PDB file of C-alpha atoms in Angstrom:
ATOM      1  CA  MET U   1     -31.767  -6.900  -9.912  1.00  0.00           C
ATOM      2  CA  LYS U   2     -29.999  -8.794  -7.128  1.00  0.00           C
ATOM      3  CA  ARG U   3     -26.217  -8.897  -7.374  1.00  0.00           C
ATOM      4  CA  GLN U   4     -24.597 -12.297  -7.459  1.00  0.00           C
ATOM      5  CA  SER U   5     -21.055 -13.431  -7.072  1.00  0.00           C
ATOM      6  CA  ARG U   6     -19.264 -15.045 -10.030  1.00  0.00           C
ATOM      7  CA  LEU U   7     -17.735 -17.525  -7.630  1.00  0.00           C
ATOM      8  CA  ASP U   8     -19.462 -20.778  -6.945  1.00  0.00           C
ATOM      9  CA  ALA U   9     -18.959 -20.424  -3.205  1.00  0.00           C
ATOM     10  CA  PRO U  10     -18.849 -16.663  -2.219  1.00  0.00           C
ATOM     11  CA  VAL U  11     -17.451 -15.729   1.131  1.00  0.00           C
ATOM     12  CA  ARG U  12     -19.811 -15.149   4.063  1.00  0.00           C
ATOM     13  CA  TYR U  13     -21.210 -11.629   4.108  1.00  0.00           C
ATOM     14  CA  TRP U  14     -20.069 -11.239   0.486  1.00  0.00           C
ATOM     15  CA  ASP U  15     -20.835  -7.808  -0.955  1.00  0.00           C
ATOM     16  CA  GLU U  16     -18.831  -7.473  -4.099  1.00  0.00           C
ATOM     17  CA  ASP U  17     -16.447  -9.297  -6.498  1.00  0.00           C
ATOM     18  CA  LEU U  18     -13.348  -7.204  -7.196  1.00  0.00           C
ATOM     19  CA  PRO U  19     -11.971  -6.757 -10.735  1.00  0.00           C
ATOM     20  CA  LYS U  20      -8.785  -8.641 -11.456  1.00  0.00           C
ATOM     21  CA  GLN U  21      -7.411  -6.487 -14.284  1.00  0.00           C
ATOM     22  CA  ALA U  22      -5.543  -3.365 -13.298  1.00  0.00           C
ATOM     23  CA  ASP U  23      -7.418  -1.261 -15.890  1.00  0.00           C
ATOM     24  CA  ASP U  24     -10.796  -1.972 -14.280  1.00  0.00           C
ATOM     25  CA  GLN U  25     -10.005  -1.043 -10.712  1.00  0.00           C
ATOM     26  CA  LYS U  26     -12.327   1.284  -8.732  1.00  0.00           C
ATOM     27  CA  ALA U  27      -9.511   3.277  -7.064  1.00  0.00           C
ATOM     28  CA  PRO U  28      -5.928   4.148  -7.698  1.00  0.00           C
ATOM     29  CA  PRO U  29      -3.397   1.752  -6.142  1.00  0.00           C
ATOM     30  CA  GLN U  30      -2.623   2.529  -2.484  1.00  0.00           C
ATOM     31  CA  LEU U  31      -1.121   0.434   0.258  1.00  0.00           C
ATOM     32  CA  ILE U  32      -2.528   0.620   3.762  1.00  0.00           C
ATOM     33  CA  ARG U  33       0.558  -0.788   5.421  1.00  0.00           C
ATOM     34  CA  VAL U  34       3.651  -2.502   3.906  1.00  0.00           C
ATOM     35  CA  ASN U  35       6.723  -4.281   5.331  1.00  0.00           C
ATOM     36  CA  GLU U  36       8.772  -4.403   2.151  1.00  0.00           C
ATOM     37  CA  ILE U  37       8.208  -3.486  -1.471  1.00  0.00           C
ATOM     38  CA  ASN U  38      10.701  -3.740  -4.316  1.00  0.00           C
ATOM     39  CA  ASP U  39      10.911  -4.888  -7.966  1.00  0.00           C
ATOM     40  CA  VAL U  40      10.694  -8.601  -7.030  1.00  0.00           C
ATOM     41  CA  TRP U  41       8.453  -8.974  -4.045  1.00  0.00           C
ATOM     42  CA  MET U  42       6.113  -7.098  -1.669  1.00  0.00           C
ATOM     43  CA  GLU U  43       5.051  -7.987   1.820  1.00  0.00           C
ATOM     44  CA  ILE U  44       1.829  -6.788   3.350  1.00  0.00           C
ATOM     45  CA  PRO U  45       1.168  -7.166   7.133  1.00  0.00           C
ATOM     46  CA  ARG U  46      -2.301  -8.259   8.281  1.00  0.00           C
ATOM     47  CA  TYR U  47      -2.866  -6.794  11.777  1.00  0.00           C
ATOM     48  CA  VAL U  48      -6.019  -8.064  13.453  1.00  0.00           C
ATOM     49  CA  ASN U  49      -8.644  -5.564  14.703  1.00  0.00           C
ATOM     50  CA  HIS U  50      -8.438  -6.357  18.432  1.00  0.00           C
ATOM     51  CA  GLY U  51      -5.977  -4.585  20.651  1.00  0.00           C
ATOM     52  CA  TRP U  52      -3.251  -6.547  22.257  1.00  0.00           C
ATOM     53  CA  GLY U  53      -3.579  -4.342  25.292  1.00  0.00           C
ATOM     54  CA  GLY U  54      -6.857  -6.073  26.215  1.00  0.00           C
ATOM     55  CA  LEU U  55      -5.279  -9.479  26.014  1.00  0.00           C
ATOM     56  CA  TRP U  56      -2.366  -8.317  28.150  1.00  0.00           C
ATOM     57  CA  PHE U  57      -4.938  -7.124  30.701  1.00  0.00           C
ATOM     58  CA  MET U  58      -6.683 -10.541  30.671  1.00  0.00           C
ATOM     59  CA  ALA U  59      -3.293 -12.320  31.036  1.00  0.00           C
ATOM     60  CA  ILE U  60      -2.256 -10.313  34.021  1.00  0.00           C
ATOM     61  CA  ILE U  61      -5.698 -10.532  35.721  1.00  0.00           C
ATOM     62  CA  SER U  62      -5.714 -14.304  35.223  1.00  0.00           C
ATOM     63  CA  LEU U  63      -2.212 -14.629  36.661  1.00  0.00           C
ATOM     64  CA  CYS U  64      -3.099 -12.541  39.672  1.00  0.00           C
ATOM     65  CA  CYS U  65      -6.183 -14.561  40.377  1.00  0.00           C
ATOM     66  CA  LEU U  66      -4.199 -17.829  40.057  1.00  0.00           C
ATOM     67  CA  SER U  67      -1.462 -16.484  42.284  1.00  0.00           C
ATOM     68  CA  PHE U  68      -3.979 -15.359  44.861  1.00  0.00           C
ATOM     69  CA  PHE U  69      -5.247 -18.986  45.303  1.00  0.00           C
ATOM     70  CA  LEU U  70      -1.859 -20.618  45.195  1.00  0.00           C
ATOM     71  CA  LEU U  71      -0.336 -18.262  47.732  1.00  0.00           C
ATOM     72  CA  SER U  72      -3.354 -18.520  50.124  1.00  0.00           C
ATOM     73  CA  SER U  73      -2.357 -20.688  53.080  1.00  0.00           C
ATOM     74  CA  HIS U  74      -6.010 -21.476  53.730  1.00  0.00           C
ATOM     75  CA  PHE U  75      -6.537 -22.694  50.145  1.00  0.00           C
ATOM     76  CA  ILE U  76      -3.323 -24.757  50.216  1.00  0.00           C
ATOM     77  CA  SER U  77      -4.288 -26.449  53.512  1.00  0.00           C
ATOM     78  CA  ASP U  78      -7.732 -27.313  52.144  1.00  0.00           C
ATOM     79  CA  MET U  79      -6.185 -28.541  48.922  1.00  0.00           C
ATOM     80  CA  PHE U  80      -3.886 -30.972  50.563  1.00  0.00           C
ATOM     81  CA  TYR U  81      -6.373 -32.072  53.221  1.00  0.00           C
ATOM     82  CA  ASP U  82      -7.031 -35.338  51.474  1.00  0.00           C
ATOM     83  CA  VAL U  83      -7.030 -36.902  47.984  1.00  0.00           C
ATOM     84  CA  SER U  84     -10.546 -35.892  47.125  1.00  0.00           C
ATOM     85  CA  SER U  85      -9.934 -32.298  48.217  1.00  0.00           C
ATOM     86  CA  PHE U  86      -6.757 -32.184  46.125  1.00  0.00           C
ATOM     87  CA  ILE U  87      -8.538 -33.471  42.955  1.00  0.00           C
ATOM     88  CA  PHE U  88     -11.443 -31.139  43.478  1.00  0.00           C
ATOM     89  CA  ASN U  89      -9.344 -28.029  43.917  1.00  0.00           C
ATOM     90  CA  LEU U  90      -7.086 -28.994  41.087  1.00  0.00           C
ATOM     91  CA  LEU U  91     -10.111 -29.297  38.766  1.00  0.00           C
ATOM     92  CA  LEU U  92     -11.364 -26.002  40.146  1.00  0.00           C
ATOM     93  CA  LEU U  93      -8.144 -24.255  39.229  1.00  0.00           C
ATOM     94  CA  SER U  94      -7.761 -25.899  35.812  1.00  0.00           C
ATOM     95  CA  PRO U  95      -9.791 -23.330  33.752  1.00  0.00           C
ATOM     96  CA  LEU U  96      -7.802 -20.531  35.385  1.00  0.00           C
ATOM     97  CA  TYR U  97      -4.501 -22.232  34.710  1.00  0.00           C
ATOM     98  CA  ILE U  98      -5.501 -22.812  31.083  1.00  0.00           C
ATOM     99  CA  ALA U  99      -6.515 -19.166  30.722  1.00  0.00           C
ATOM    100  CA  VAL U 100      -3.129 -17.958  32.083  1.00  0.00           C
ATOM    101  CA  ILE U 101      -1.110 -20.118  29.738  1.00  0.00           C
ATOM    102  CA  PHE U 102      -3.347 -19.308  26.716  1.00  0.00           C
ATOM    103  CA  CYS U 103      -3.290 -15.576  27.298  1.00  0.00           C
ATOM    104  CA  PHE U 104       0.528 -15.333  27.847  1.00  0.00           C
ATOM    105  CA  ARG U 105       1.245 -17.636  24.939  1.00  0.00           C
ATOM    106  CA  SER U 106      -0.935 -15.439  22.713  1.00  0.00           C
ATOM    107  CA  VAL U 107       0.541 -12.084  23.656  1.00  0.00           C
ATOM    108  CA  LEU U 108       4.114 -13.312  23.639  1.00  0.00           C
ATOM    109  CA  PHE U 109       4.336 -15.772  20.715  1.00  0.00           C
ATOM    110  CA  GLU U 110       1.285 -15.340  18.429  1.00  0.00           C
ATOM    111  CA  PRO U 111       2.442 -13.960  14.961  1.00  0.00           C
ATOM    112  CA  ARG U 112       1.640 -10.264  14.799  1.00  0.00           C
ATOM    113  CA  GLY U 113       0.431  -9.065  11.465  1.00  0.00           C
ATOM    114  CA  ALA U 114       0.794 -12.491   9.833  1.00  0.00           C
ATOM    115  CA  PRO U 115       1.844 -11.283   6.353  1.00  0.00           C
ATOM    116  CA  VAL U 116       1.197 -11.993   2.713  1.00  0.00           C
ATOM    117  CA  ARG U 117       3.999 -11.852   0.177  1.00  0.00           C
ATOM    118  CA  PHE U 118       3.503 -11.119  -3.544  1.00  0.00           C
ATOM    119  CA  ASN U 119       6.359 -12.231  -5.844  1.00  0.00           C
ATOM    120  CA  ARG U 120       5.578 -10.640  -9.257  1.00  0.00           C
ATOM    121  CA  LYS U 121       8.599 -12.334 -10.997  1.00  0.00           C
ATOM    122  CA  ARG U 122       7.323 -15.767 -10.054  1.00  0.00           C
ATOM    123  CA  GLN U 123       3.617 -14.720 -10.094  1.00  0.00           C
ATOM    124  CA  LYS U 124       3.219 -16.432  -6.740  1.00  0.00           C
ATOM    125  CA  VAL U 125       1.540 -15.411  -3.457  1.00  0.00           C
ATOM    126  CA  TYR U 126       2.806 -16.685  -0.158  1.00  0.00           C
ATOM    127  CA  VAL U 127       0.422 -16.640   2.787  1.00  0.00           C
ATOM    128  CA  TYR U 128       1.713 -16.846   6.353  1.00  0.00           C
ATOM    129  CA  GLU U 129      -0.842 -18.662   8.505  1.00  0.00           C
ATOM    130  CA  TYR U 130      -0.793 -20.353  11.844  1.00  0.00           C
ATOM    131  CA  GLN U 131      -3.183 -22.753  13.578  1.00  0.00           C
ATOM    132  CA  ARG U 132      -4.043 -21.681  17.091  1.00  0.00           C
ATOM    133  CA  SER U 133      -5.633 -24.213  19.471  1.00  0.00           C
ATOM    134  CA  VAL U 134      -7.734 -23.629  22.559  1.00  0.00           C
ATOM    135  CA  TRP U 135      -5.302 -25.953  24.377  1.00  0.00           C
ATOM    136  CA  PRO U 136      -2.272 -23.842  25.051  1.00  0.00           C
ATOM    137  CA  TRP U 137       0.069 -26.784  25.646  1.00  0.00           C
ATOM    138  CA  LYS U 138      -0.487 -28.109  22.065  1.00  0.00           C
ATOM    139  CA  ARG U 139       1.754 -27.043  19.211  1.00  0.00           C
ATOM    140  CA  TRP U 140       0.445 -24.059  17.212  1.00  0.00           C
ATOM    141  CA  PRO U 141       2.100 -24.762  13.864  1.00  0.00           C
ATOM    142  CA  VAL U 142       2.870 -22.161  11.194  1.00  0.00           C
ATOM    143  CA  VAL U 143       1.426 -23.022   7.785  1.00  0.00           C
ATOM    144  CA  ILE U 144       2.714 -21.402   4.606  1.00  0.00           C
ATOM    145  CA  LYS U 145       0.291 -21.542   1.710  1.00  0.00           C
ATOM    146  CA  VAL U 146       1.587 -20.834  -1.844  1.00  0.00           C
ATOM    147  CA  PHE U 147      -0.734 -19.894  -4.641  1.00  0.00           C
ATOM    148  CA  ASP U 148      -0.586 -18.850  -8.251  1.00  0.00           C
ATOM    149  CA  TRP U 149      -1.665 -15.246  -8.655  1.00  0.00           C
ATOM    150  CA  ALA U 150      -3.613 -16.228 -11.718  1.00  0.00           C
ATOM    151  CA  ASP U 151      -5.951 -18.448  -9.588  1.00  0.00           C
ATOM    152  CA  ILE U 152      -6.826 -15.667  -7.077  1.00  0.00           C
ATOM    153  CA  GLN U 153     -10.057 -13.593  -7.214  1.00  0.00           C
ATOM    154  CA  GLY U 154     -10.754 -10.656  -4.866  1.00  0.00           C
ATOM    155  CA  GLU U 155     -13.902 -10.387  -2.737  1.00  0.00           C
ATOM    156  CA  ARG U 156     -15.074  -7.524  -0.575  1.00  0.00           C
ATOM    157  CA  VAL U 157     -17.030  -8.150   2.574  1.00  0.00           C
ATOM    158  CA  GLN U 158     -19.081  -5.497   4.418  1.00  0.00           C
ATOM    159  CA  LEU U 159     -19.599  -5.945   8.104  1.00  0.00           C
ATOM    160  CA  ALA U 160     -21.985  -3.945  10.211  1.00  0.00           C
ATOM    161  CA  GLY U 161     -21.396  -5.338  13.694  1.00  0.00           C
ATOM    162  CA  HIS U 162     -20.899  -3.151  16.751  1.00  0.00           C
ATOM    163  CA  ALA U 163     -17.369  -4.331  17.321  1.00  0.00           C
ATOM    164  CA  ASP U 164     -16.348  -4.938  13.729  1.00  0.00           C
ATOM    165  CA  TRP U 165     -17.712  -2.401  11.242  1.00  0.00           C
ATOM    166  CA  GLY U 166     -16.332  -1.755   7.769  1.00  0.00           C
ATOM    167  CA  HIS U 167     -14.887  -3.524   4.746  1.00  0.00           C
ATOM    168  CA  ARG U 168     -12.714  -6.569   4.585  1.00  0.00           C
ATOM    169  CA  ILE U 169     -10.858  -8.012   1.540  1.00  0.00           C
ATOM    170  CA  TYR U 170     -10.696 -11.696   0.937  1.00  0.00           C
ATOM    171  CA  CYS U 171      -8.779 -13.607  -1.700  1.00  0.00           C
ATOM    172  CA  ALA U 172     -10.550 -16.636  -3.126  1.00  0.00           C
ATOM    173  CA  VAL U 173      -8.313 -19.259  -4.609  1.00  0.00           C
ATOM    174  CA  CYS U 174      -9.951 -21.091  -7.517  1.00  0.00           C
ATOM    175  CA  LYS U 175      -9.173 -24.108  -9.610  1.00  0.00           C
ATOM    176  CA  PRO U 176      -7.117 -23.004 -12.639  1.00  0.00           C
ATOM    177  CA  GLY U 177      -9.375 -21.522 -15.282  1.00  0.00           C
ATOM    178  CA  THR U 178     -12.478 -21.731 -13.208  1.00  0.00           C
ATOM    179  CA  TYR U 179     -14.398 -19.918 -10.441  1.00  0.00           C
ATOM    180  CA  GLU U 180     -14.611 -22.993  -8.172  1.00  0.00           C
ATOM    181  CA  VAL U 181     -13.172 -21.939  -4.838  1.00  0.00           C
ATOM    182  CA  VAL U 182     -10.696 -24.335  -3.249  1.00  0.00           C
ATOM    183  CA  ASP U 183      -9.266 -22.058  -0.595  1.00  0.00           C
ATOM    184  CA  ARG U 184      -9.540 -18.582   0.775  1.00  0.00           C
ATOM    185  CA  PHE U 185      -7.501 -16.143   2.866  1.00  0.00           C
ATOM    186  CA  VAL U 186      -7.913 -12.651   4.282  1.00  0.00           C
ATOM    187  CA  LEU U 187      -5.873  -9.991   2.539  1.00  0.00           C
ATOM    188  CA  ALA U 188      -6.940  -7.134   4.902  1.00  0.00           C
ATOM    189  CA  TRP U 189      -8.981  -7.223   8.103  1.00  0.00           C
ATOM    190  CA  THR U 190     -11.722  -4.681   8.493  1.00  0.00           C
ATOM    191  CA  VAL U 191     -11.054  -1.081   7.331  1.00  0.00           C
ATOM    192  CA  GLY U 192     -13.600   1.603   7.668  1.00  0.00           C
ATOM    193  CA  ASN U 193     -12.864   3.490   4.450  1.00  0.00           C
ATOM    194  CA  LEU U 194     -14.171   1.782   1.269  1.00  0.00           C
ATOM    195  CA  ARG U 195     -11.691   3.621  -0.833  1.00  0.00           C
ATOM    196  CA  ASP U 196      -8.842   2.241   1.268  1.00  0.00           C
ATOM    197  CA  ALA U 197     -10.170  -1.300   0.606  1.00  0.00           C
ATOM    198  CA  TYR U 198     -10.405  -0.648  -3.121  1.00  0.00           C
ATOM    199  CA  GLY U 199      -6.966   0.868  -3.156  1.00  0.00           C
ATOM    200  CA  LEU U 200      -5.279  -2.059  -1.509  1.00  0.00           C
ATOM    201  CA  TRP U 201      -6.748  -4.582  -3.972  1.00  0.00           C
ATOM    202  CA  SER U 202      -5.885  -2.226  -6.845  1.00  0.00           C
ATOM    203  CA  HIS U 203      -2.365  -1.991  -5.635  1.00  0.00           C
ATOM    204  CA  CYS U 204      -1.909  -5.765  -5.585  1.00  0.00           C
ATOM    205  CA  CYS U 205      -3.266  -6.038  -9.133  1.00  0.00           C
ATOM    206  CA  HIS U 206      -1.124  -3.222 -10.463  1.00  0.00           C
ATOM    207  CA  TYR U 207       1.971  -4.530  -8.716  1.00  0.00           C
ATOM    208  CA  MET U 208       1.547  -8.106 -10.054  1.00  0.00           C
ATOM    209  CA  GLU U 209       1.183  -6.692 -13.596  1.00  0.00           C
ATOM    210  CA  ALA U 210       4.488  -4.838 -13.115  1.00  0.00           C
ATOM    211  CA  ARG U 211       2.844  -1.451 -13.408  1.00  0.00           C
ATOM    212  CA  PRO U 212       4.029   1.628 -11.481  1.00  0.00           C
ATOM    213  CA  VAL U 213       2.673   1.742  -7.984  1.00  0.00           C
ATOM    214  CA  PRO U 214       3.255   4.123  -4.997  1.00  0.00           C
ATOM    215  CA  LYS U 215       5.609   2.691  -2.379  1.00  0.00           C
ATOM    216  CA  ASN U 216       4.520   4.823   0.550  1.00  0.00           C
ATOM    217  CA  PRO U 217       1.627   3.352   2.604  1.00  0.00           C
ATOM    218  CA  LEU U 218      -1.199   5.317   4.174  1.00  0.00           C
ATOM    219  CA  LEU U 219      -0.099   4.170   7.592  1.00  0.00           C
ATOM    220  CA  THR U 220       3.499   3.918   8.724  1.00  0.00           C
ATOM    221  CA  ASP U 221       2.969   3.200  12.489  1.00  0.00           C
ATOM    222  CA  LYS U 222       2.666  -0.315  13.823  1.00  0.00           C
ATOM    223  CA  PRO U 223      -0.184  -1.195  16.191  1.00  0.00           C
ATOM    224  CA  ALA U 224       0.928  -1.486  19.852  1.00  0.00           C
ATOM    225  CA  ASP U 225       1.945  -5.159  20.076  1.00  0.00           C
ATOM    226  CA  TRP U 226       4.895  -5.325  22.452  1.00  0.00           C
ATOM    227  CA  THR U 227       6.569  -8.700  22.776  1.00  0.00           C
ATOM    228  CA  PRO U 228      10.215  -9.484  23.333  1.00  0.00           C
ATOM    229  CA  PHE U 229      10.105 -12.173  20.673  1.00  0.00           C
ATOM    230  CA  ARG U 230      10.168 -12.104  16.923  1.00  0.00           C
ATOM    231  CA  THR U 231       6.833 -13.711  16.174  1.00  0.00           C
ATOM    232  CA  VAL U 232       6.966 -14.019  12.383  1.00  0.00           C
ATOM    233  CA  ARG U 233       9.612 -16.424  11.025  1.00  0.00           C
ATOM    234  CA  TRP U 234       9.394 -17.634   7.428  1.00  0.00           C
ATOM    235  CA  PRO U 235      10.935 -21.029   6.835  1.00  0.00           C
ATOM    236  CA  PRO U 236      14.309 -20.650   5.182  1.00  0.00           C
ATOM    237  CA  ASP U 237      13.299 -22.325   1.925  1.00  0.00           C
ATOM    238  CA  VAL U 238      10.158 -20.167   1.653  1.00  0.00           C
ATOM    239  CA  GLU U 239      12.213 -17.045   2.554  1.00  0.00           C
ATOM    240  CA  ARG U 240      14.544 -17.716  -0.347  1.00  0.00           C
ATOM    241  CA  GLU U 241      11.873 -18.587  -2.826  1.00  0.00           C
ATOM    242  CA  SER U 242       9.488 -15.761  -1.975  1.00  0.00           C
ATOM    243  CA  THR U 243      12.116 -13.045  -2.187  1.00  0.00           C
ATOM    244  CA  THR U 244      13.991 -14.029  -5.350  1.00  0.00           C
ATOM    245  CA  ALA U 245      13.133 -13.973  -9.003  1.00  0.00           C
ATOM    246  CA  THR U 246      14.668 -17.364  -9.970  1.00  0.00           C
ATOM    247  CA  GLY U 247      15.707 -20.583  -8.329  1.00  0.00           C
ATOM    248  CA  MET U 248      14.216 -23.762  -7.072  1.00  0.00           C
ATOM    249  CA  MET U 249      10.440 -23.848  -7.259  1.00  0.00           C
ATOM    250  CA  ARG U 250       8.032 -25.983  -5.273  1.00  0.00           C
TER     251      ARG U 250
END
């Protein structure tokens, strides 16, 4: 018999709905990585699968290519020969210029491990998202999504691509009391071990039910992601609300 999701709009590459109740979990609770965990709130980082080293390489190569043209006396003389030459060469360099700005903005300012916070006192989940544009001069705004834990259902995706193989956990946000999906966010990007994927979801369910959970994650190192800037900044009002048990609610 073909398996079918209980959700009315399952995620792409859906493989399994995950149990919501702590007693029904398929693995003991176990974090993969964690930024903070205490009796009120827990923050889980979500590091993407690609390496920042490759993006740094692309940024430097693009900058070197652009510098080569701009510092070439022959190119400069041709560029300023007349108006048509200037426009032509400017358009010729535009893709390279855009690539340089895009790559450096990504490696220096893109939020690393954009986290999810679980507040078990409020029974709320706070998701740190950002909207990246292909145009590097446009604003890349941070978007904080706040959901009720009761409305969230877990989904497991299995990927078999050459560059992205393993299991990914999604959280489907449903209308209260239904399985009608209105939003969705990634809880964990692809992990190769199925038990790790089960353990992470199990940990979230146990934690939100105020059951005992281990506080030590499987991985304590941070992926290489050097940047001189702090890339994750929660808005002050969300910072207060997501880390406290009582106070002003949205």
